[in-house]
XYZ file of C-alpha atoms in Angstrom:
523
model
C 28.794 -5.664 25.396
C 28.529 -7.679 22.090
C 26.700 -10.762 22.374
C 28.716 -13.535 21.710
C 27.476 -16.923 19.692
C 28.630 -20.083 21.312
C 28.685 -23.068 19.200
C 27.408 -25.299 22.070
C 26.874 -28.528 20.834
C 22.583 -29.428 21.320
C 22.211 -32.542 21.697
C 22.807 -35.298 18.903
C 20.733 -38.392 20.513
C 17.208 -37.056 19.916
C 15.751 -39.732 19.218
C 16.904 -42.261 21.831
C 13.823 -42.426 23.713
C 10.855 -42.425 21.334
C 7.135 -43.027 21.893
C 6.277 -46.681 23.006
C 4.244 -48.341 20.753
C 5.518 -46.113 17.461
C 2.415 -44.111 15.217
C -0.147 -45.715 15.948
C 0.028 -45.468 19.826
C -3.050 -43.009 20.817
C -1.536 -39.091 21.401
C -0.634 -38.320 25.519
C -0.083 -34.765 25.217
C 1.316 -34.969 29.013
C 4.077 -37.437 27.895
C 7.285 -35.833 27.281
C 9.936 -37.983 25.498
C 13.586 -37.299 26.554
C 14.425 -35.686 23.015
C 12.250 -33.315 24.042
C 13.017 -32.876 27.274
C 16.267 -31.767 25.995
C 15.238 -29.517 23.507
C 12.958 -27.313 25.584
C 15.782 -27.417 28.255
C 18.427 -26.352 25.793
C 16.153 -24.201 23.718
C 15.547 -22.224 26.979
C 18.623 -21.597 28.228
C 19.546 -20.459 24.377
C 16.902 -17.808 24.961
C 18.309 -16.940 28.005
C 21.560 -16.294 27.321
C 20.435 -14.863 23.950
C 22.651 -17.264 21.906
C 20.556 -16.036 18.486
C 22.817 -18.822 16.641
C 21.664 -21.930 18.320
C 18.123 -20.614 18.359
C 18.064 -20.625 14.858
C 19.590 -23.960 14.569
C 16.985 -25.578 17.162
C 14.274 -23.671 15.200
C 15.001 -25.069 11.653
C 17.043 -28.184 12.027
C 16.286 -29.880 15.365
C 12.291 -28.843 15.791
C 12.032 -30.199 12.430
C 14.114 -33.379 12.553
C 12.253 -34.159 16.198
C 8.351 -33.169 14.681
C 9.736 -35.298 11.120
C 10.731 -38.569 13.929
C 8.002 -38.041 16.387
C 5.074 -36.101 15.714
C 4.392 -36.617 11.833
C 0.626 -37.437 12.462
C 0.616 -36.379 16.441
C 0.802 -32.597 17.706
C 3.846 -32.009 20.507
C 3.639 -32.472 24.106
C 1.379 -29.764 25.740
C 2.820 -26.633 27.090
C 1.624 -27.770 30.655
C 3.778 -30.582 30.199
C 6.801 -29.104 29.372
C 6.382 -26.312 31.692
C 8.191 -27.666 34.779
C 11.290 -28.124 32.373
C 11.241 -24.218 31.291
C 10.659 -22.857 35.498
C 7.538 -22.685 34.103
C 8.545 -19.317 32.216
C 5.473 -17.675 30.674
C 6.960 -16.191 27.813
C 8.539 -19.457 26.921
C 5.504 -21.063 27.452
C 3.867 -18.582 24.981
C 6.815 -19.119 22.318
C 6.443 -22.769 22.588
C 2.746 -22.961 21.874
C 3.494 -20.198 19.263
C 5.935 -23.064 17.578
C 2.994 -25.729 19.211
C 0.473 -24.593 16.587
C 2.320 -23.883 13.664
C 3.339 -27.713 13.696
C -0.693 -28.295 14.365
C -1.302 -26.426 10.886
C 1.578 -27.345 9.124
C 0.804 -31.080 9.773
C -2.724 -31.709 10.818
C -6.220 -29.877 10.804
C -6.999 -27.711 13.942
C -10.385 -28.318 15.141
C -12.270 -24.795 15.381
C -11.334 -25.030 19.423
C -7.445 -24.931 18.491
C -7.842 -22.133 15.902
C -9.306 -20.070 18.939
C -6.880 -21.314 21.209
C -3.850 -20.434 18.607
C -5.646 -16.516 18.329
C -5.730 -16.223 21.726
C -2.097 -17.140 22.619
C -0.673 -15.000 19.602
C -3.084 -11.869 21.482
C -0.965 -13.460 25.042
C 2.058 -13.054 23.309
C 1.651 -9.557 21.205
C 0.716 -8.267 24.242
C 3.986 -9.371 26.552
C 5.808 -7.800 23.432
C 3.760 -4.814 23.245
C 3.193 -4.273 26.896
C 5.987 -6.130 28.991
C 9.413 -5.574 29.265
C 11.153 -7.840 26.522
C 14.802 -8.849 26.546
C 15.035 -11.197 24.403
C 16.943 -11.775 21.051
C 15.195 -13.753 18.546
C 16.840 -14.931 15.288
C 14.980 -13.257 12.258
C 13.375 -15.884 10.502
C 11.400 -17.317 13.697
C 10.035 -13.541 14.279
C 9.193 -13.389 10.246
C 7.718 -16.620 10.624
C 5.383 -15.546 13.758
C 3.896 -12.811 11.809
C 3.819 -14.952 8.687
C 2.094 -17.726 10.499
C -0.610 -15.186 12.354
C -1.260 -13.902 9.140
C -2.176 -16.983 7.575
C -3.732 -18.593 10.519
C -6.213 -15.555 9.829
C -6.731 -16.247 6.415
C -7.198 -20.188 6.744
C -9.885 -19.098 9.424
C -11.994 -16.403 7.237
C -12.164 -19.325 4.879
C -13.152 -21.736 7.587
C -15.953 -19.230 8.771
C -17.190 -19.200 5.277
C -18.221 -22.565 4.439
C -21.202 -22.891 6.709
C -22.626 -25.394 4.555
C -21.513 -28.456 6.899
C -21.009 -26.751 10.552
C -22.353 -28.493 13.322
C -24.530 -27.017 15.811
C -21.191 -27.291 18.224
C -19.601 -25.345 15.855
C -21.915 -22.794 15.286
C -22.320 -22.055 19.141
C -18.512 -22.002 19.573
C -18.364 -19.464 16.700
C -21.058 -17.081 17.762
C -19.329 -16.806 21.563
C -16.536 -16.379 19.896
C -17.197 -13.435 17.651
C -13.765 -11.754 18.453
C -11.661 -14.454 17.579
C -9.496 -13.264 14.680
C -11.430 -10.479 13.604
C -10.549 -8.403 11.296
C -9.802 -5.429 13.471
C -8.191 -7.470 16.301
C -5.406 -9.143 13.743
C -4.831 -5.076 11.941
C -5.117 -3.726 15.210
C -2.232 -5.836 16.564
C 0.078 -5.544 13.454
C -0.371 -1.472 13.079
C 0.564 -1.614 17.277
C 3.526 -3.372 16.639
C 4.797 -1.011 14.052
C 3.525 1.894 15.769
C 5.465 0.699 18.592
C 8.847 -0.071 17.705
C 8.677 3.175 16.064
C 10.441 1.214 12.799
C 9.100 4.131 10.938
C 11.050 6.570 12.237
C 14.149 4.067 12.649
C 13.968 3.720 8.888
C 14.048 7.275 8.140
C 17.054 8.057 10.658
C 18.710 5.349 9.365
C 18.405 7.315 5.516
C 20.150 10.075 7.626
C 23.131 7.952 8.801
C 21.357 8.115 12.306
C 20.740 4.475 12.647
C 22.392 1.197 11.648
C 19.013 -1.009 11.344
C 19.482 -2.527 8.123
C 23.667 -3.188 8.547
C 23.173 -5.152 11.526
C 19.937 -7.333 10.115
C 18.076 -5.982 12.675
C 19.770 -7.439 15.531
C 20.436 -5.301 18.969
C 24.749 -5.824 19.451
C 24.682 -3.905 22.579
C 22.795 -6.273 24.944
C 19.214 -4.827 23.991
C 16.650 -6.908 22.246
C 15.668 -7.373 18.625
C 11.973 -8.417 19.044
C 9.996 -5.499 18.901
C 11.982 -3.704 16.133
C 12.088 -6.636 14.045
C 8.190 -7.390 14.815
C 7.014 -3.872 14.024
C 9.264 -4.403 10.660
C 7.689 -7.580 9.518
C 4.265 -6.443 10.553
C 4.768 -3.991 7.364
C 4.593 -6.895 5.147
C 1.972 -8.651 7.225
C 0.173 -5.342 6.853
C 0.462 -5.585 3.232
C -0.349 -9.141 2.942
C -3.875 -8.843 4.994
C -5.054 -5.683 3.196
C -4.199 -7.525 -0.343
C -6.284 -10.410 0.881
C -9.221 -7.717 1.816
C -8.455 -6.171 -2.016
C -7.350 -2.943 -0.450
C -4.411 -3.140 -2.860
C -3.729 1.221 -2.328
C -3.915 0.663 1.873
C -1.781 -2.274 1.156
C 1.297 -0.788 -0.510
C 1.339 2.426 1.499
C 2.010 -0.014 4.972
C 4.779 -0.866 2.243
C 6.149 2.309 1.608
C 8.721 3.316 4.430
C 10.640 -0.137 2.823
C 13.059 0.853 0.288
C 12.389 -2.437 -1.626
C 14.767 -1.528 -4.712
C 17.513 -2.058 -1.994
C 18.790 -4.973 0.111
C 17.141 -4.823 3.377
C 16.246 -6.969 6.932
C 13.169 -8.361 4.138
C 15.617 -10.274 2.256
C 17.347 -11.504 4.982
C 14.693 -14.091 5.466
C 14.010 -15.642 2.074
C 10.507 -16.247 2.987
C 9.404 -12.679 3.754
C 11.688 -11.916 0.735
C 9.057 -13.832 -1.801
C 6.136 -12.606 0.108
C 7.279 -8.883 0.231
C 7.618 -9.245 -3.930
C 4.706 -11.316 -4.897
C 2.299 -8.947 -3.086
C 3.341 -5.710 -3.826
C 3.701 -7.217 -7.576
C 0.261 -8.480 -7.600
C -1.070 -5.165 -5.914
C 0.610 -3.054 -8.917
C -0.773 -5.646 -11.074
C -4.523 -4.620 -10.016
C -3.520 -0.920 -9.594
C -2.481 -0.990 -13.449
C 0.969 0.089 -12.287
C 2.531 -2.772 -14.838
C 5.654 -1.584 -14.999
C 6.679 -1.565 -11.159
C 5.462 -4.841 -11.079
C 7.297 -6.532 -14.358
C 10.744 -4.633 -12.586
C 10.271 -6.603 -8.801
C 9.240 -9.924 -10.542
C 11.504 -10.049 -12.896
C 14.241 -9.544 -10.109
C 12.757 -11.751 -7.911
C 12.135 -14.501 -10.520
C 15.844 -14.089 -11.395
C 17.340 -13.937 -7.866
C 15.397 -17.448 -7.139
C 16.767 -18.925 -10.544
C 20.344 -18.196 -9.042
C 19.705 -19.398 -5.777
C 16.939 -22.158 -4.726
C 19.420 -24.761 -5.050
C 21.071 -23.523 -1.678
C 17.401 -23.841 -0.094
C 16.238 -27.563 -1.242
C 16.486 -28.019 2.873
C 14.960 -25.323 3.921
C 11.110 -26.280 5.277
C 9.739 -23.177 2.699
C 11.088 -24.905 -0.222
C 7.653 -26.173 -1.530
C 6.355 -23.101 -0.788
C 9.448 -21.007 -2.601
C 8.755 -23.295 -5.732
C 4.741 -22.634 -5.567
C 5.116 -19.242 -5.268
C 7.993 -18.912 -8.063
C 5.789 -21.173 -10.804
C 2.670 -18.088 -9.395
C 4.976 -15.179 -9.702
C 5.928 -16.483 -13.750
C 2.023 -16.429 -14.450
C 1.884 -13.231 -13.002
C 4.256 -11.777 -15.146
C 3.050 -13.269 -18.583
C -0.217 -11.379 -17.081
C 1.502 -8.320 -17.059
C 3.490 -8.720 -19.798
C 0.525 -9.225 -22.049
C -1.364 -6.522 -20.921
C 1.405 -4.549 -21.244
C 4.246 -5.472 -23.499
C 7.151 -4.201 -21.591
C 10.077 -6.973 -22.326
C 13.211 -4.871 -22.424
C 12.559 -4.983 -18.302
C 13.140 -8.613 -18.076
C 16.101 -10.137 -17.429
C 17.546 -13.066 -20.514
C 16.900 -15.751 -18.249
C 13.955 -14.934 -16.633
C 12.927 -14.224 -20.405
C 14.158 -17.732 -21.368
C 11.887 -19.122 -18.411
C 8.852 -17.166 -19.519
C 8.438 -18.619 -22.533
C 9.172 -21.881 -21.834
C 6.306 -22.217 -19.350
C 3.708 -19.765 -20.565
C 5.171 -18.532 -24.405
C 2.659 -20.354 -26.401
C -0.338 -18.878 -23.817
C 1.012 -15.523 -23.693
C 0.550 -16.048 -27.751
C -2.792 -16.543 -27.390
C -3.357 -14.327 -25.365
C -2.643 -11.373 -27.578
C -5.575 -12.382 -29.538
C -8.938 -10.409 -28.654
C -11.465 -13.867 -28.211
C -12.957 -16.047 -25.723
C -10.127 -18.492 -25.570
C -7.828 -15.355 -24.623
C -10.271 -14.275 -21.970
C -9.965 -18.287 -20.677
C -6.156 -18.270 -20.177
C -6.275 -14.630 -18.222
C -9.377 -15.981 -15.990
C -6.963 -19.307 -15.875
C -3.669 -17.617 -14.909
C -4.929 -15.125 -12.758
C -7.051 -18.089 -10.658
C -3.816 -19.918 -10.268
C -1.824 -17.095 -9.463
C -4.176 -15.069 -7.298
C -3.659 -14.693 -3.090
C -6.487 -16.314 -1.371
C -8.640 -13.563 -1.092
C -11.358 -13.618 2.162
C -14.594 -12.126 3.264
C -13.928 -10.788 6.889
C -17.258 -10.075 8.167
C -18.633 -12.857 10.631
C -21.554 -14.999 8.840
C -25.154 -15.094 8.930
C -26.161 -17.699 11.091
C -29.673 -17.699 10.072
C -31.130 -20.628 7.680
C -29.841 -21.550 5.481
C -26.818 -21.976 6.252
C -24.253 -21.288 2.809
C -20.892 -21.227 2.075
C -19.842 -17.913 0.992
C -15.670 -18.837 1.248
C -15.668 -17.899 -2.750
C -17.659 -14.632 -2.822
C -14.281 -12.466 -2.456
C -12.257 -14.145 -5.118
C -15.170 -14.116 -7.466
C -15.662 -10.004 -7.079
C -11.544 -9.828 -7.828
C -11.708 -12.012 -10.331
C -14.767 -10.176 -12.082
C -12.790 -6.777 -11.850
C -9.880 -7.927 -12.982
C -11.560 -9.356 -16.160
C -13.316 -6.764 -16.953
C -10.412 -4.751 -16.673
C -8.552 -7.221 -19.287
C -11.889 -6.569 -21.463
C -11.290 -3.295 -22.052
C -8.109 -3.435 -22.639
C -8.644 -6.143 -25.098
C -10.461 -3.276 -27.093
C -7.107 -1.417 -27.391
C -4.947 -3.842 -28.913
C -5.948 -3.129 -32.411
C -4.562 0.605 -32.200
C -1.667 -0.814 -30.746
C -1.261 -2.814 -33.496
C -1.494 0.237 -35.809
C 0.127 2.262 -34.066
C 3.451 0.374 -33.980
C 3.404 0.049 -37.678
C 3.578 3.883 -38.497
C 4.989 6.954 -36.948
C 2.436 9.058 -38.382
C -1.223 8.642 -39.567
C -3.936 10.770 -39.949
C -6.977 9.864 -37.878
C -9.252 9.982 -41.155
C -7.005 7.056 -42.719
C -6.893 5.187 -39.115
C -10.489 5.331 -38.695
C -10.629 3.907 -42.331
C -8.471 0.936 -41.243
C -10.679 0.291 -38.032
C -13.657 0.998 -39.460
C -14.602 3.403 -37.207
C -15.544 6.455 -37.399
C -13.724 9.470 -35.768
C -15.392 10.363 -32.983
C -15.237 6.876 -32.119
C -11.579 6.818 -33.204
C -10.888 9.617 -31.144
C -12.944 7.812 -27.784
C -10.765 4.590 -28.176
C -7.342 6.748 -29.151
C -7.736 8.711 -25.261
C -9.225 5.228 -23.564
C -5.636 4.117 -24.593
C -4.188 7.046 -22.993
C -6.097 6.637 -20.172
C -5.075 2.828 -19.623
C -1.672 2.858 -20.432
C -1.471 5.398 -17.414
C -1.789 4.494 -13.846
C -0.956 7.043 -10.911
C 2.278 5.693 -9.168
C 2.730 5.909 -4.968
C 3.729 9.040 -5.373
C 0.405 10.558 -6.531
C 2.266 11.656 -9.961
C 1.235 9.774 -13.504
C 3.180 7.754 -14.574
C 3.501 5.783 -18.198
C 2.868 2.046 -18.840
C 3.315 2.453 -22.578
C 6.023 0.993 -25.144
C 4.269 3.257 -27.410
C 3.080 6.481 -26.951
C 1.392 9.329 -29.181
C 0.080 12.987 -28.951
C -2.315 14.618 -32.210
C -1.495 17.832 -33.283
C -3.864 19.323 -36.500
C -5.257 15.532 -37.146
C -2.290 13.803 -37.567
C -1.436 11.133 -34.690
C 2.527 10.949 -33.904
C 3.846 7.716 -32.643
C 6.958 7.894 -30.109
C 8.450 4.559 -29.296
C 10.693 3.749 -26.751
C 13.798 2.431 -27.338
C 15.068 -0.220 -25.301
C 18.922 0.688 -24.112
C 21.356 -1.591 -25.543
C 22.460 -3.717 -22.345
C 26.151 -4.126 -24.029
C 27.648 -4.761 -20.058
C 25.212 -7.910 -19.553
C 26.406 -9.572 -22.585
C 29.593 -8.781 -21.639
C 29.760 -9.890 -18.206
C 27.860 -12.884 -19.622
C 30.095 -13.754 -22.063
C 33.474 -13.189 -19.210
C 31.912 -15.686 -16.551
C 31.521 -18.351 -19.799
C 35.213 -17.700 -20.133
C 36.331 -18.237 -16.711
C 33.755 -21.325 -16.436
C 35.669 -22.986 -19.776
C 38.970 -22.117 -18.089
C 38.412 -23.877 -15.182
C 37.089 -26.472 -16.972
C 40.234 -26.432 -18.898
C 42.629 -26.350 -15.833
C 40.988 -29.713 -14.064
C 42.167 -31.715 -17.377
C 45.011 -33.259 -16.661
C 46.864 -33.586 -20.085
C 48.861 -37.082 -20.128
């Protein structure tokens, strides 16, 4: 039977019955206000009845109007409170502290105690899904944001760990009986279960076959079954890829990537957050792989796609975080673009963008100095993911923060990466002025001599080369070469004309001036 979605009204007088005494009254996490009384209530008999619509619109619109009126400054009731409201369900108890925390972070700073805590129900609930029977359906973005959310709790509590400077001896004896709280192994352990699980592997490749109908129905389970697993084992790809590019494994990373056609629609871009997080890793991962191309191609067509939409998510609580990541994935690309000049990939407008925010840098940065090296160590800083050290401290004196140690090590590789490639521009330079040259008269003009010559001439080879997912080589280059008796060959690539964009460009101008035309009334 196809589940049907109700539009049952929820209820519209939230916020009669707020906290006596307003802000400043001191937190009761066993006093329940009516507003959310009603929300649990409703919010659980949604679940219940699998009502995937009203979930959603509890999730983004009424959790977020009742924690913007209520509990600014203050976390939400306690789950013990609201318990007797729910039959004192456990699974709804375990979604509830799920949402519970993720207000904590979002709004307030979790005291080492609550980071625990938060680990420890996400293990409660991984396990119901991993272990338990499950029949539940859960709208997509809340299951996107669970894994996006256990992800980052992670990473906000590597960086935690590592500033031991200022710990209290409290803190230190919390953390050492704690050892196992997110550890590195626990948090891949539980994402690699849930995709092993759901067996969204081999539901992927059925569904290639015409075998499956994952994608076409977002995910969701239209015959009475439940979404949850399938969906978590999904998302846990991109969580996958997300913790191993913290870590730096940027290979490990993209292959937890690979059974996601990303050059097609999918349940990713269904949720506009996993959408941006999907493309900004597995850009940044090609980015450090060399693999410049694939990257420029997925940000310049995620860069464009959020020119042509954001406006229609200005209320959506990731808007701040759509922006930030939009103004990181633009200094990406300049990166790549100036490392390797590949502009026929990028789209007019995303073009236009460019060099409005970074054009003059990316200038600059074609030069071979110090204030070059600056704006790469600059972008890439701003840019970067927040790399983290996983390994538990030393708790032996003294105590020092180590929180920056991974970014630095990125950082230095990625520089001296840009170094050497820095080297190279001047045969590029040469080499895109003639077709042919012999390596004598080349060696002349760089004032080198030819062995030397010939060092630098395959070091460009070797750098404009990268080996793609597949295992084959593949080409970075705008310009390429091969010597035969001496004499170096240039073969440039030429950039298809794109006469079907201006066209298309040019027809929507049309109708735009049309319609223009048609709302003037003429007197």
């Amino acid at each position: 039977m196809t589940t049907t979605y109700d539009f049952e009204d929820t209820p519209s007088n939230y916020d009669d019955v707020q906290r006596q005494g307003g802000q400043d009254a001191v937190y009761d996490p066993n006093f329940v206000p009516d507003s959310v009384k009603s929300f649990v209530v409703h919010m659980y008999r949604h679940i219940r009845e699998k009502n995937v619509y009203e979930i959603h619109q509890m999730c983004e619109t009424s959790f977020q109007t009742l924690s913007e009126r209520l509990f600014k400054d203050t976390p939400w009731p306690s789950v013990e409170a609201i318990a007797p409201y729910v039959d004192n369900d456990h699974v709804f108890c375990l979604l509830y502290r799920e949402m519970w925390f993720r207000h904590l972070y979002a709004r307030l700073s979790p005291t080492l105690k609550q980071r625990i805590d938060s680990y420890d129900n996400y293990c409660s609930l991984f396990q119901v899904v991993l272990h338990g029977v499950v029949n539940m359906q859960l709208p997509n973005q809340w299951l996107w944001d669970m894994v996006d959310e256990f992800v980052y709790q992670f990473q906000s509590f590597c960086q935690y760990r590592a500033k031991m400077k200022n710990k209290t001896e409290q803190e230190i004896a919390l953390l050492k009986q704690n050892d196992k709280a997110w550890n590195v192994y626990g948090v891949l352990n539980f994402l690699q279960a849930l995709v092993e699980k759901s067996t969204i592997i081999q539901i992927l490749e059925q569904e290639k076959e015409g075998l499956e109908q994952f994608t076409a129905t977002d995910g969701y389970d239209y015959s009475g079954g439940s979404n949850v697993l399938k969906v978590l084992g999904y998302f846990s790809m991109v969580g996958l890829l997300r913790v191993h590019c913290l870590l730096g494994d940027y290979h490990t990373g993209l292959k937890w990537l690979q059974p996601i056609d990303i050059t097609q629609q999918g349940v990713y871009t269904s949720v506009i957050g996993c959408h941006i997080a999907t493309i900004y890793h597995y850009g940044f991962a090609n980015l450090m792989l060399r693999r410049y191309v694939d990257a420029v191609r997925e940000f310049n067509k995620i860069l464009l796609y959020i020119y042509k939409t954001k406006q229609y998510h200005q209320k959506s609580p990731q808007y701040e975080q759509l922006l930030k990541k939009n103004e990181q994935m633009y200094a990406l690309l300049a990166v790549c673009l100036s490392l390797c000049p590949q502009t026929k990939l990028v789209d007019e407008s995303v073009n236009s963008q460019l060099r409005e925010k970074y054009g003059e840098k990316m200038m600059r940065m074609q030069r071979c100095d110090d204030e070059a090296f600056g704006i790469y160590d600059e972008l890439f800083s701003y840019a970067c993911p927040k790399f983290i050290t996983p390994s538990a401290p030393s708790f032996e004196e003294p105590l020092v923060n180590y929180n920056q140690d991974a970014y630095r090590l990125q950082l230095k590789m990625f520089l001296y990466e840009v170094k050497q490639q820095q080297l190279l521009s001047g045969v590029r330079t040469f080499l895109k002025v003639y077709s042919a040259i012999s390596i004598d008269k080349l060696s002349n003009y760089m004032e080198v001599d030819e062995p030397t010559l010939r060092t630098i001439l395959l070091t460009y080879k070797h750098k404009t080369h990268s080996v793609g997912s597949d295992g084959k080589v593949i080409s970075n280059a705008d310009i390429d070469f091969y010597i035969n008796n001496d004499m170096i060959y240039v073969v440039e690539s030429k950039p298809a004309k794109r006469y079907g964009d201006f066209f298309l460009r040019q027809i929507a101008k049309l109708e735009g001036v049309i319609n223009d035309m048609d709302r003037i009334k003429l007197e």
